[in-house]
Amino acid sequence: MSADSPFVYLCPPARLVTIRFDGAELLLPDGENLAASLLAAGIDSFRHTRKSGAPRAPFCMMGACFDCLVEIDGVSRQACMQTVVEGMDISRPVGATHD
């Protein structure tokens, strides 16, 4: 996990599990918030808007805005409402329905 985020140092050590994000393997803390863990790992764009292609990332962190929308094991989900689980296969959605 990247130490680029100052928040990484505030979190107690956790068991790291392997997930895949757009084909790349990442080690993230088991059971922690997925959006926060991806941000701490250096992922700064979770999806792109259909109209302009603008990159989007978590904004509200409480499930209201859909800016953190990702596909988890082929199903569109809000990353801020998910926890990290070993073996997750996450990708940026193609043709996201929320702009």
PDB file of N, CA and C in Angstrom:
ATOM      1  N   MET A   1       0.850  -1.170   0.000  1.00  0.00           N
ATOM      2  CA  MET A   1       0.000   0.000   0.000  1.00  0.00           C
ATOM      3  C   MET A   1       0.895   1.233   0.000  1.00  0.00           C
ATOM      4  N   SER A   2       0.516   2.214  -0.762  1.00  0.00           N
ATOM      5  CA  SER A   2       1.262   3.464  -0.853  1.00  0.00           C
ATOM      6  C   SER A   2       1.103   4.283   0.423  1.00  0.00           C
ATOM      7  N   ALA A   3       2.161   4.980   0.791  1.00  0.00           N
ATOM      8  CA  ALA A   3       2.101   5.845   1.968  1.00  0.00           C
ATOM      9  C   ALA A   3       1.890   7.301   1.557  1.00  0.00           C
ATOM     10  N   ASP A   4       1.339   7.534   0.366  1.00  0.00           N
ATOM     11  CA  ASP A   4       1.116   8.883  -0.131  1.00  0.00           C
ATOM     12  C   ASP A   4       0.062   9.635   0.671  1.00  0.00           C
ATOM     13  N   SER A   5      -0.881   8.927   1.248  1.00  0.00           N
ATOM     14  CA  SER A   5      -1.962   9.566   1.987  1.00  0.00           C
ATOM     15  C   SER A   5      -1.591   9.711   3.458  1.00  0.00           C
ATOM     16  N   PRO A   6      -1.783  10.901   4.047  1.00  0.00           N
ATOM     17  CA  PRO A   6      -1.486  11.062   5.471  1.00  0.00           C
ATOM     18  C   PRO A   6      -2.405  10.237   6.358  1.00  0.00           C
ATOM     19  N   PHE A   7      -3.561   9.814   5.849  1.00  0.00           N
ATOM     20  CA  PHE A   7      -4.509   9.047   6.631  1.00  0.00           C
ATOM     21  C   PHE A   7      -4.021   7.633   6.905  1.00  0.00           C
ATOM     22  N   VAL A   8      -3.097   7.128   6.097  1.00  0.00           N
ATOM     23  CA  VAL A   8      -2.577   5.785   6.288  1.00  0.00           C
ATOM     24  C   VAL A   8      -1.952   5.652   7.675  1.00  0.00           C
ATOM     25  N   TYR A   9      -1.308   6.690   8.143  1.00  0.00           N
ATOM     26  CA  TYR A   9      -0.621   6.633   9.422  1.00  0.00           C
ATOM     27  C   TYR A   9      -1.575   6.692  10.606  1.00  0.00           C
ATOM     28  N   LEU A  10      -2.818   7.076  10.385  1.00  0.00           N
ATOM     29  CA  LEU A  10      -3.798   7.159  11.464  1.00  0.00           C
ATOM     30  C   LEU A  10      -4.493   5.831  11.704  1.00  0.00           C
ATOM     31  N   CYS A  11      -4.359   4.911  10.771  1.00  0.00           N
ATOM     32  CA  CYS A  11      -5.061   3.636  10.851  1.00  0.00           C
ATOM     33  C   CYS A  11      -4.176   2.583  11.521  1.00  0.00           C
ATOM     34  N   PRO A  12      -4.737   1.787  12.414  1.00  0.00           N
ATOM     35  CA  PRO A  12      -3.941   0.714  13.005  1.00  0.00           C
ATOM     36  C   PRO A  12      -3.615  -0.340  11.940  1.00  0.00           C
ATOM     37  N   PRO A  13      -2.525  -1.069  12.121  1.00  0.00           N
ATOM     38  CA  PRO A  13      -2.181  -2.112  11.153  1.00  0.00           C
ATOM     39  C   PRO A  13      -3.304  -3.142  11.058  1.00  0.00           C
ATOM     40  N   ALA A  14      -3.576  -3.588   9.860  1.00  0.00           N
ATOM     41  CA  ALA A  14      -4.614  -4.586   9.632  1.00  0.00           C
ATOM     42  C   ALA A  14      -4.051  -5.683   8.740  1.00  0.00           C
ATOM     43  N   ARG A  15      -4.724  -6.819   8.729  1.00  0.00           N
ATOM     44  CA  ARG A  15      -4.337  -7.900   7.833  1.00  0.00           C
ATOM     45  C   ARG A  15      -4.608  -7.442   6.415  1.00  0.00           C
ATOM     46  N   LEU A  16      -3.616  -7.542   5.564  1.00  0.00           N
ATOM     47  CA  LEU A  16      -3.773  -7.123   4.178  1.00  0.00           C
ATOM     48  C   LEU A  16      -4.228  -8.303   3.329  1.00  0.00           C
ATOM     49  N   VAL A  17      -5.148  -8.026   2.417  1.00  0.00           N
ATOM     50  CA  VAL A  17      -5.638  -9.043   1.490  1.00  0.00           C
ATOM     51  C   VAL A  17      -5.423  -8.557   0.061  1.00  0.00           C
ATOM     52  N   THR A  18      -5.381  -9.480  -0.860  1.00  0.00           N
ATOM     53  CA  THR A  18      -5.160  -9.151  -2.265  1.00  0.00           C
ATOM     54  C   THR A  18      -6.487  -8.955  -2.978  1.00  0.00           C
ATOM     55  N   ILE A  19      -6.598  -7.838  -3.692  1.00  0.00           N
ATOM     56  CA  ILE A  19      -7.738  -7.587  -4.575  1.00  0.00           C
ATOM     57  C   ILE A  19      -7.159  -7.186  -5.933  1.00  0.00           C
ATOM     58  N   ARG A  20      -8.011  -7.123  -6.939  1.00  0.00           N
ATOM     59  CA  ARG A  20      -7.580  -6.658  -8.260  1.00  0.00           C
ATOM     60  C   ARG A  20      -8.382  -5.402  -8.607  1.00  0.00           C
ATOM     61  N   PHE A  21      -7.684  -4.379  -9.089  1.00  0.00           N
ATOM     62  CA  PHE A  21      -8.347  -3.158  -9.558  1.00  0.00           C
ATOM     63  C   PHE A  21      -7.874  -2.913 -10.979  1.00  0.00           C
ATOM     64  N   ASP A  22      -8.790  -3.000 -11.929  1.00  0.00           N
ATOM     65  CA  ASP A  22      -8.460  -2.879 -13.357  1.00  0.00           C
ATOM     66  C   ASP A  22      -7.274  -3.762 -13.736  1.00  0.00           C
ATOM     67  N   GLY A  23      -7.271  -4.975 -13.202  1.00  0.00           N
ATOM     68  CA  GLY A  23      -6.252  -5.955 -13.543  1.00  0.00           C
ATOM     69  C   GLY A  23      -4.992  -5.906 -12.707  1.00  0.00           C
ATOM     70  N   ALA A  24      -4.784  -4.846 -11.929  1.00  0.00           N
ATOM     71  CA  ALA A  24      -3.583  -4.733 -11.105  1.00  0.00           C
ATOM     72  C   ALA A  24      -3.878  -5.250  -9.697  1.00  0.00           C
ATOM     73  N   GLU A  25      -2.963  -6.030  -9.146  1.00  0.00           N
ATOM     74  CA  GLU A  25      -3.129  -6.516  -7.783  1.00  0.00           C
ATOM     75  C   GLU A  25      -2.766  -5.430  -6.777  1.00  0.00           C
ATOM     76  N   LEU A  26      -3.606  -5.298  -5.763  1.00  0.00           N
ATOM     77  CA  LEU A  26      -3.365  -4.357  -4.669  1.00  0.00           C
ATOM     78  C   LEU A  26      -3.505  -5.102  -3.350  1.00  0.00           C
ATOM     79  N   LEU A  27      -2.759  -4.688  -2.363  1.00  0.00           N
ATOM     80  CA  LEU A  27      -2.926  -5.191  -1.004  1.00  0.00           C
ATOM     81  C   LEU A  27      -3.660  -4.127  -0.209  1.00  0.00           C
ATOM     82  N   LEU A  28      -4.847  -4.485   0.278  1.00  0.00           N
ATOM     83  CA  LEU A  28      -5.673  -3.551   1.033  1.00  0.00           C
ATOM     84  C   LEU A  28      -6.020  -4.158   2.382  1.00  0.00           C
ATOM     85  N   PRO A  29      -6.340  -3.335   3.381  1.00  0.00           N
ATOM     86  CA  PRO A  29      -6.673  -3.849   4.713  1.00  0.00           C
ATOM     87  C   PRO A  29      -8.040  -4.542   4.739  1.00  0.00           C
ATOM     88  N   ASP A  30      -8.032  -5.775   5.171  1.00  0.00           N
ATOM     89  CA  ASP A  30      -9.240  -6.589   5.235  1.00  0.00           C
ATOM     90  C   ASP A  30     -10.303  -5.937   6.110  1.00  0.00           C
ATOM     91  N   GLY A  31     -11.537  -5.845   5.593  1.00  0.00           N
ATOM     92  CA  GLY A  31     -12.662  -5.340   6.367  1.00  0.00           C
ATOM     93  C   GLY A  31     -12.788  -3.832   6.447  1.00  0.00           C
ATOM     94  N   GLU A  32     -11.857  -3.101   5.860  1.00  0.00           N
ATOM     95  CA  GLU A  32     -11.919  -1.635   5.894  1.00  0.00           C
ATOM     96  C   GLU A  32     -12.776  -1.107   4.750  1.00  0.00           C
ATOM     97  N   ASN A  33     -13.137   0.153   4.815  1.00  0.00           N
ATOM     98  CA  ASN A  33     -13.940   0.791   3.776  1.00  0.00           C
ATOM     99  C   ASN A  33     -13.189   0.735   2.442  1.00  0.00           C
ATOM    100  N   LEU A  34     -13.865   0.256   1.407  1.00  0.00           N
ATOM    101  CA  LEU A  34     -13.219   0.064   0.111  1.00  0.00           C
ATOM    102  C   LEU A  34     -12.781   1.379  -0.521  1.00  0.00           C
ATOM    103  N   ALA A  35     -13.639   2.388  -0.532  1.00  0.00           N
ATOM    104  CA  ALA A  35     -13.281   3.667  -1.160  1.00  0.00           C
ATOM    105  C   ALA A  35     -12.069   4.286  -0.473  1.00  0.00           C
ATOM    106  N   ALA A  36     -12.076   4.321   0.846  1.00  0.00           N
ATOM    107  CA  ALA A  36     -10.957   4.898   1.589  1.00  0.00           C
ATOM    108  C   ALA A  36      -9.677   4.108   1.349  1.00  0.00           C
ATOM    109  N   SER A  37      -9.786   2.794   1.291  1.00  0.00           N
ATOM    110  CA  SER A  37      -8.613   1.943   1.071  1.00  0.00           C
ATOM    111  C   SER A  37      -8.032   2.148  -0.324  1.00  0.00           C
ATOM    112  N   LEU A  38      -8.896   2.282  -1.328  1.00  0.00           N
ATOM    113  CA  LEU A  38      -8.413   2.537  -2.691  1.00  0.00           C
ATOM    114  C   LEU A  38      -7.736   3.903  -2.780  1.00  0.00           C
ATOM    115  N   LEU A  39      -8.315   4.902  -2.136  1.00  0.00           N
ATOM    116  CA  LEU A  39      -7.691   6.227  -2.124  1.00  0.00           C
ATOM    117  C   LEU A  39      -6.316   6.168  -1.458  1.00  0.00           C
ATOM    118  N   ALA A  40      -6.228   5.490  -0.329  1.00  0.00           N
ATOM    119  CA  ALA A  40      -4.958   5.372   0.387  1.00  0.00           C
ATOM    120  C   ALA A  40      -3.922   4.611  -0.435  1.00  0.00           C
ATOM    121  N   ALA A  41      -4.386   3.723  -1.318  1.00  0.00           N
ATOM    122  CA  ALA A  41      -3.483   2.949  -2.176  1.00  0.00           C
ATOM    123  C   ALA A  41      -3.060   3.733  -3.416  1.00  0.00           C
ATOM    124  N   GLY A  42      -3.565   4.961  -3.557  1.00  0.00           N
ATOM    125  CA  GLY A  42      -3.151   5.804  -4.677  1.00  0.00           C
ATOM    126  C   GLY A  42      -4.086   5.812  -5.867  1.00  0.00           C
ATOM    127  N   ILE A  43      -5.240   5.162  -5.768  1.00  0.00           N
ATOM    128  CA  ILE A  43      -6.226   5.190  -6.861  1.00  0.00           C
ATOM    129  C   ILE A  43      -6.981   6.506  -6.752  1.00  0.00           C
ATOM    130  N   ASP A  44      -6.811   7.379  -7.740  1.00  0.00           N
ATOM    131  CA  ASP A  44      -7.440   8.702  -7.647  1.00  0.00           C
ATOM    132  C   ASP A  44      -8.577   8.913  -8.640  1.00  0.00           C
ATOM    133  N   SER A  45      -8.897   7.907  -9.433  1.00  0.00           N
ATOM    134  CA  SER A  45     -10.020   7.986 -10.357  1.00  0.00           C
ATOM    135  C   SER A  45     -10.742   6.646 -10.347  1.00  0.00           C
ATOM    136  N   PHE A  46     -12.013   6.662  -9.952  1.00  0.00           N
ATOM    137  CA  PHE A  46     -12.775   5.421  -9.852  1.00  0.00           C
ATOM    138  C   PHE A  46     -13.608   5.153 -11.096  1.00  0.00           C
ATOM    139  N   ARG A  47     -14.007   6.204 -11.791  1.00  0.00           N
ATOM    140  CA  ARG A  47     -14.805   6.067 -13.012  1.00  0.00           C
ATOM    141  C   ARG A  47     -14.662   7.335 -13.826  1.00  0.00           C
ATOM    142  N   HIS A  48     -15.238   7.354 -15.024  1.00  0.00           N
ATOM    143  CA  HIS A  48     -15.264   8.538 -15.887  1.00  0.00           C
ATOM    144  C   HIS A  48     -16.707   8.777 -16.319  1.00  0.00           C
ATOM    145  N   THR A  49     -17.090  10.041 -16.429  1.00  0.00           N
ATOM    146  CA  THR A  49     -18.469  10.347 -16.834  1.00  0.00           C
ATOM    147  C   THR A  49     -18.678   9.996 -18.300  1.00  0.00           C
ATOM    148  N   ARG A  50     -19.925   9.669 -18.643  1.00  0.00           N
ATOM    149  CA  ARG A  50     -20.246   9.310 -20.026  1.00  0.00           C
ATOM    150  C   ARG A  50     -20.117  10.500 -20.966  1.00  0.00           C
ATOM    151  N   LYS A  51     -20.566  11.649 -20.530  1.00  0.00           N
ATOM    152  CA  LYS A  51     -20.636  12.805 -21.429  1.00  0.00           C
ATOM    153  C   LYS A  51     -19.277  13.412 -21.729  1.00  0.00           C
ATOM    154  N   SER A  52     -18.526  13.741 -20.707  1.00  0.00           N
ATOM    155  CA  SER A  52     -17.261  14.452 -20.934  1.00  0.00           C
ATOM    156  C   SER A  52     -16.027  13.580 -20.726  1.00  0.00           C
ATOM    157  N   GLY A  53     -16.205  12.424 -20.109  1.00  0.00           N
ATOM    158  CA  GLY A  53     -15.062  11.578 -19.803  1.00  0.00           C
ATOM    159  C   GLY A  53     -14.267  12.054 -18.595  1.00  0.00           C
ATOM    160  N   ALA A  54     -14.835  12.994 -17.839  1.00  0.00           N
ATOM    161  CA  ALA A  54     -14.146  13.543 -16.671  1.00  0.00           C
ATOM    162  C   ALA A  54     -13.959  12.464 -15.610  1.00  0.00           C
ATOM    163  N   PRO A  55     -12.790  12.418 -14.983  1.00  0.00           N
ATOM    164  CA  PRO A  55     -12.562  11.430 -13.925  1.00  0.00           C
ATOM    165  C   PRO A  55     -13.366  11.776 -12.670  1.00  0.00           C
ATOM    166  N   ARG A  56     -13.831  10.743 -11.989  1.00  0.00           N
ATOM    167  CA  ARG A  56     -14.597  10.923 -10.753  1.00  0.00           C
ATOM    168  C   ARG A  56     -13.968  10.062  -9.665  1.00  0.00           C
ATOM    169  N   ALA A  57     -14.093  10.516  -8.438  1.00  0.00           N
ATOM    170  CA  ALA A  57     -13.583   9.799  -7.272  1.00  0.00           C
ATOM    171  C   ALA A  57     -14.528  10.068  -6.104  1.00  0.00           C
ATOM    172  N   PRO A  58     -14.367   9.365  -4.988  1.00  0.00           N
ATOM    173  CA  PRO A  58     -15.268   9.570  -3.856  1.00  0.00           C
ATOM    174  C   PRO A  58     -15.397  11.042  -3.473  1.00  0.00           C
ATOM    175  N   PHE A  59     -16.626  11.443  -3.197  1.00  0.00           N
ATOM    176  CA  PHE A  59     -16.906  12.821  -2.810  1.00  0.00           C
ATOM    177  C   PHE A  59     -17.587  12.854  -1.442  1.00  0.00           C
ATOM    178  N   CYS A  60     -18.737  12.203  -1.347  1.00  0.00           N
ATOM    179  CA  CYS A  60     -19.506  12.304  -0.098  1.00  0.00           C
ATOM    180  C   CYS A  60     -19.129  11.239   0.925  1.00  0.00           C
ATOM    181  N   MET A  61     -18.659  10.098   0.487  1.00  0.00           N
ATOM    182  CA  MET A  61     -18.286   8.964   1.340  1.00  0.00           C
ATOM    183  C   MET A  61     -19.445   8.447   2.203  1.00  0.00           C
ATOM    184  N   MET A  62     -20.687   8.679   1.727  1.00  0.00           N
ATOM    185  CA  MET A  62     -21.838   8.150   2.475  1.00  0.00           C
ATOM    186  C   MET A  62     -22.947   7.628   1.567  1.00  0.00           C
ATOM    187  N   GLY A  63     -22.613   7.367   0.302  1.00  0.00           N
ATOM    188  CA  GLY A  63     -23.565   6.714  -0.585  1.00  0.00           C
ATOM    189  C   GLY A  63     -24.569   7.609  -1.283  1.00  0.00           C
ATOM    190  N   ALA A  64     -24.396   8.923  -1.239  1.00  0.00           N
ATOM    191  CA  ALA A  64     -25.375   9.827  -1.836  1.00  0.00           C
ATOM    192  C   ALA A  64     -25.019  10.274  -3.256  1.00  0.00           C
ATOM    193  N   CYS A  65     -23.739  10.293  -3.621  1.00  0.00           N
ATOM    194  CA  CYS A  65     -23.361  10.976  -4.867  1.00  0.00           C
ATOM    195  C   CYS A  65     -23.015  10.075  -6.048  1.00  0.00           C
ATOM    196  N   PHE A  66     -22.679   8.830  -5.871  1.00  0.00           N
ATOM    197  CA  PHE A  66     -22.330   7.881  -6.934  1.00  0.00           C
ATOM    198  C   PHE A  66     -21.012   8.198  -7.636  1.00  0.00           C
ATOM    199  N   ASP A  67     -20.206   9.121  -7.118  1.00  0.00           N
ATOM    200  CA  ASP A  67     -18.924   9.408  -7.754  1.00  0.00           C
ATOM    201  C   ASP A  67     -17.917   8.279  -7.555  1.00  0.00           C
ATOM    202  N   CYS A  68     -18.135   7.417  -6.585  1.00  0.00           N
ATOM    203  CA  CYS A  68     -17.207   6.309  -6.326  1.00  0.00           C
ATOM    204  C   CYS A  68     -17.690   4.999  -6.948  1.00  0.00           C
ATOM    205  N   LEU A  69     -18.596   5.078  -7.921  1.00  0.00           N
ATOM    206  CA  LEU A  69     -19.160   3.882  -8.539  1.00  0.00           C
ATOM    207  C   LEU A  69     -18.073   3.050  -9.209  1.00  0.00           C
ATOM    208  N   VAL A  70     -18.026   1.760  -8.883  1.00  0.00           N
ATOM    209  CA  VAL A  70     -17.098   0.809  -9.483  1.00  0.00           C
ATOM    210  C   VAL A  70     -17.871  -0.477  -9.767  1.00  0.00           C
ATOM    211  N   GLU A  71     -17.264  -1.364 -10.538  1.00  0.00           N
ATOM    212  CA  GLU A  71     -17.841  -2.696 -10.734  1.00  0.00           C
ATOM    213  C   GLU A  71     -17.061  -3.664  -9.870  1.00  0.00           C
ATOM    214  N   ILE A  72     -17.770  -4.361  -9.003  1.00  0.00           N
ATOM    215  CA  ILE A  72     -17.170  -5.364  -8.128  1.00  0.00           C
ATOM    216  C   ILE A  72     -17.708  -6.718  -8.545  1.00  0.00           C
ATOM    217  N   ASP A  73     -16.816  -7.559  -9.026  1.00  0.00           N
ATOM    218  CA  ASP A  73     -17.203  -8.881  -9.519  1.00  0.00           C
ATOM    219  C   ASP A  73     -18.343  -8.771 -10.531  1.00  0.00           C
ATOM    220  N   GLY A  74     -18.292  -7.726 -11.384  1.00  0.00           N
ATOM    221  CA  GLY A  74     -19.251  -7.551 -12.462  1.00  0.00           C
ATOM    222  C   GLY A  74     -20.526  -6.812 -12.101  1.00  0.00           C
ATOM    223  N   VAL A  75     -20.671  -6.370 -10.851  1.00  0.00           N
ATOM    224  CA  VAL A  75     -21.875  -5.675 -10.405  1.00  0.00           C
ATOM    225  C   VAL A  75     -21.512  -4.246 -10.006  1.00  0.00           C
ATOM    226  N   SER A  76     -22.273  -3.257 -10.494  1.00  0.00           N
ATOM    227  CA  SER A  76     -22.018  -1.858 -10.138  1.00  0.00           C
ATOM    228  C   SER A  76     -22.356  -1.619  -8.670  1.00  0.00           C
ATOM    229  N   ARG A  77     -21.388  -1.038  -7.955  1.00  0.00           N
ATOM    230  CA  ARG A  77     -21.552  -0.762  -6.531  1.00  0.00           C
ATOM    231  C   ARG A  77     -20.871   0.557  -6.192  1.00  0.00           C
ATOM    232  N   GLN A  78     -21.306   1.182  -5.128  1.00  0.00           N
ATOM    233  CA  GLN A  78     -20.636   2.368  -4.605  1.00  0.00           C
ATOM    234  C   GLN A  78     -19.527   1.885  -3.671  1.00  0.00           C
ATOM    235  N   ALA A  79     -18.293   2.251  -3.993  1.00  0.00           N
ATOM    236  CA  ALA A  79     -17.147   1.786  -3.206  1.00  0.00           C
ATOM    237  C   ALA A  79     -17.224   2.243  -1.759  1.00  0.00           C
ATOM    238  N   CYS A  80     -17.814   3.413  -1.508  1.00  0.00           N
ATOM    239  CA  CYS A  80     -17.880   3.930  -0.138  1.00  0.00           C
ATOM    240  C   CYS A  80     -18.821   3.122   0.743  1.00  0.00           C
ATOM    241  N   MET A  81     -19.650   2.290   0.148  1.00  0.00           N
ATOM    242  CA  MET A  81     -20.609   1.488   0.902  1.00  0.00           C
ATOM    243  C   MET A  81     -20.186   0.027   1.008  1.00  0.00           C
ATOM    244  N   GLN A  82     -18.938  -0.278   0.613  1.00  0.00           N
ATOM    245  CA  GLN A  82     -18.439  -1.648   0.608  1.00  0.00           C
ATOM    246  C   GLN A  82     -17.230  -1.784   1.519  1.00  0.00           C
ATOM    247  N   THR A  83     -16.971  -2.984   1.978  1.00  0.00           N
ATOM    248  CA  THR A  83     -15.762  -3.265   2.735  1.00  0.00           C
ATOM    249  C   THR A  83     -14.840  -4.144   1.906  1.00  0.00           C
ATOM    250  N   VAL A  84     -13.564  -4.064   2.206  1.00  0.00           N
ATOM    251  CA  VAL A  84     -12.560  -4.844   1.493  1.00  0.00           C
ATOM    252  C   VAL A  84     -12.686  -6.321   1.881  1.00  0.00           C
ATOM    253  N   VAL A  85     -12.727  -7.181   0.848  1.00  0.00           N
ATOM    254  CA  VAL A  85     -12.808  -8.627   1.036  1.00  0.00           C
ATOM    255  C   VAL A  85     -11.772  -9.272   0.115  1.00  0.00           C
ATOM    256  N   GLU A  86     -11.077 -10.242   0.624  1.00  0.00           N
ATOM    257  CA  GLU A  86     -10.071 -10.982  -0.151  1.00  0.00           C
ATOM    258  C   GLU A  86     -10.641 -11.418  -1.500  1.00  0.00           C
ATOM    259  N   GLY A  87      -9.874 -11.197  -2.565  1.00  0.00           N
ATOM    260  CA  GLY A  87     -10.222 -11.701  -3.886  1.00  0.00           C
ATOM    261  C   GLY A  87     -11.174 -10.841  -4.701  1.00  0.00           C
ATOM    262  N   MET A  88     -11.557  -9.676  -4.202  1.00  0.00           N
ATOM    263  CA  MET A  88     -12.455  -8.803  -4.976  1.00  0.00           C
ATOM    264  C   MET A  88     -11.827  -8.507  -6.336  1.00  0.00           C
ATOM    265  N   ASP A  89     -12.659  -8.495  -7.363  1.00  0.00           N
ATOM    266  CA  ASP A  89     -12.218  -8.106  -8.700  1.00  0.00           C
ATOM    267  C   ASP A  89     -12.963  -6.822  -9.051  1.00  0.00           C
ATOM    268  N   ILE A  90     -12.253  -5.701  -8.995  1.00  0.00           N
ATOM    269  CA  ILE A  90     -12.862  -4.379  -9.142  1.00  0.00           C
ATOM    270  C   ILE A  90     -12.387  -3.747 -10.439  1.00  0.00           C
ATOM    271  N   SER A  91     -13.309  -3.085 -11.129  1.00  0.00           N
ATOM    272  CA  SER A  91     -12.926  -2.360 -12.346  1.00  0.00           C
ATOM    273  C   SER A  91     -13.726  -1.075 -12.445  1.00  0.00           C
ATOM    274  N   ARG A  92     -13.199  -0.177 -13.265  1.00  0.00           N
ATOM    275  CA  ARG A  92     -13.951   1.051 -13.545  1.00  0.00           C
ATOM    276  C   ARG A  92     -15.117   0.688 -14.449  1.00  0.00           C
ATOM    277  N   PRO A  93     -16.322   1.173 -14.138  1.00  0.00           N
ATOM    278  CA  PRO A  93     -17.485   0.830 -14.960  1.00  0.00           C
ATOM    279  C   PRO A  93     -17.392   1.430 -16.360  1.00  0.00           C
ATOM    280  N   VAL A  94     -17.902   0.715 -17.324  1.00  0.00           N
ATOM    281  CA  VAL A  94     -17.977   1.198 -18.691  1.00  0.00           C
ATOM    282  C   VAL A  94     -19.385   1.721 -18.913  1.00  0.00           C
ATOM    283  N   GLY A  95     -19.512   2.972 -19.359  1.00  0.00           N
ATOM    284  CA  GLY A  95     -20.838   3.555 -19.596  1.00  0.00           C
ATOM    285  C   GLY A  95     -21.636   3.699 -18.309  1.00  0.00           C
ATOM    286  N   ALA A  96     -21.029   4.254 -17.274  1.00  0.00           N
ATOM    287  CA  ALA A  96     -21.703   4.432 -15.993  1.00  0.00           C
ATOM    288  C   ALA A  96     -23.015   5.185 -16.180  1.00  0.00           C
ATOM    289  N   THR A  97     -24.022   4.826 -15.401  1.00  0.00           N
ATOM    290  CA  THR A  97     -25.348   5.418 -15.555  1.00  0.00           C
ATOM    291  C   THR A  97     -25.565   6.668 -14.720  1.00  0.00           C
ATOM    292  N   HIS A  98     -24.653   7.027 -13.841  1.00  0.00           N
ATOM    293  CA  HIS A  98     -24.814   8.208 -13.007  1.00  0.00           C
ATOM    294  C   HIS A  98     -23.748   9.237 -13.375  1.00  0.00           C
ATOM    295  N   ASP A  99     -24.133  10.422 -13.799  1.00  0.00           N
ATOM    296  CA  ASP A  99     -23.194  11.504 -14.137  1.00  0.00           C
ATOM    297  C   ASP A  99     -23.340  12.638 -13.176  1.00  0.00           C
TER     298      ASP A  99
END
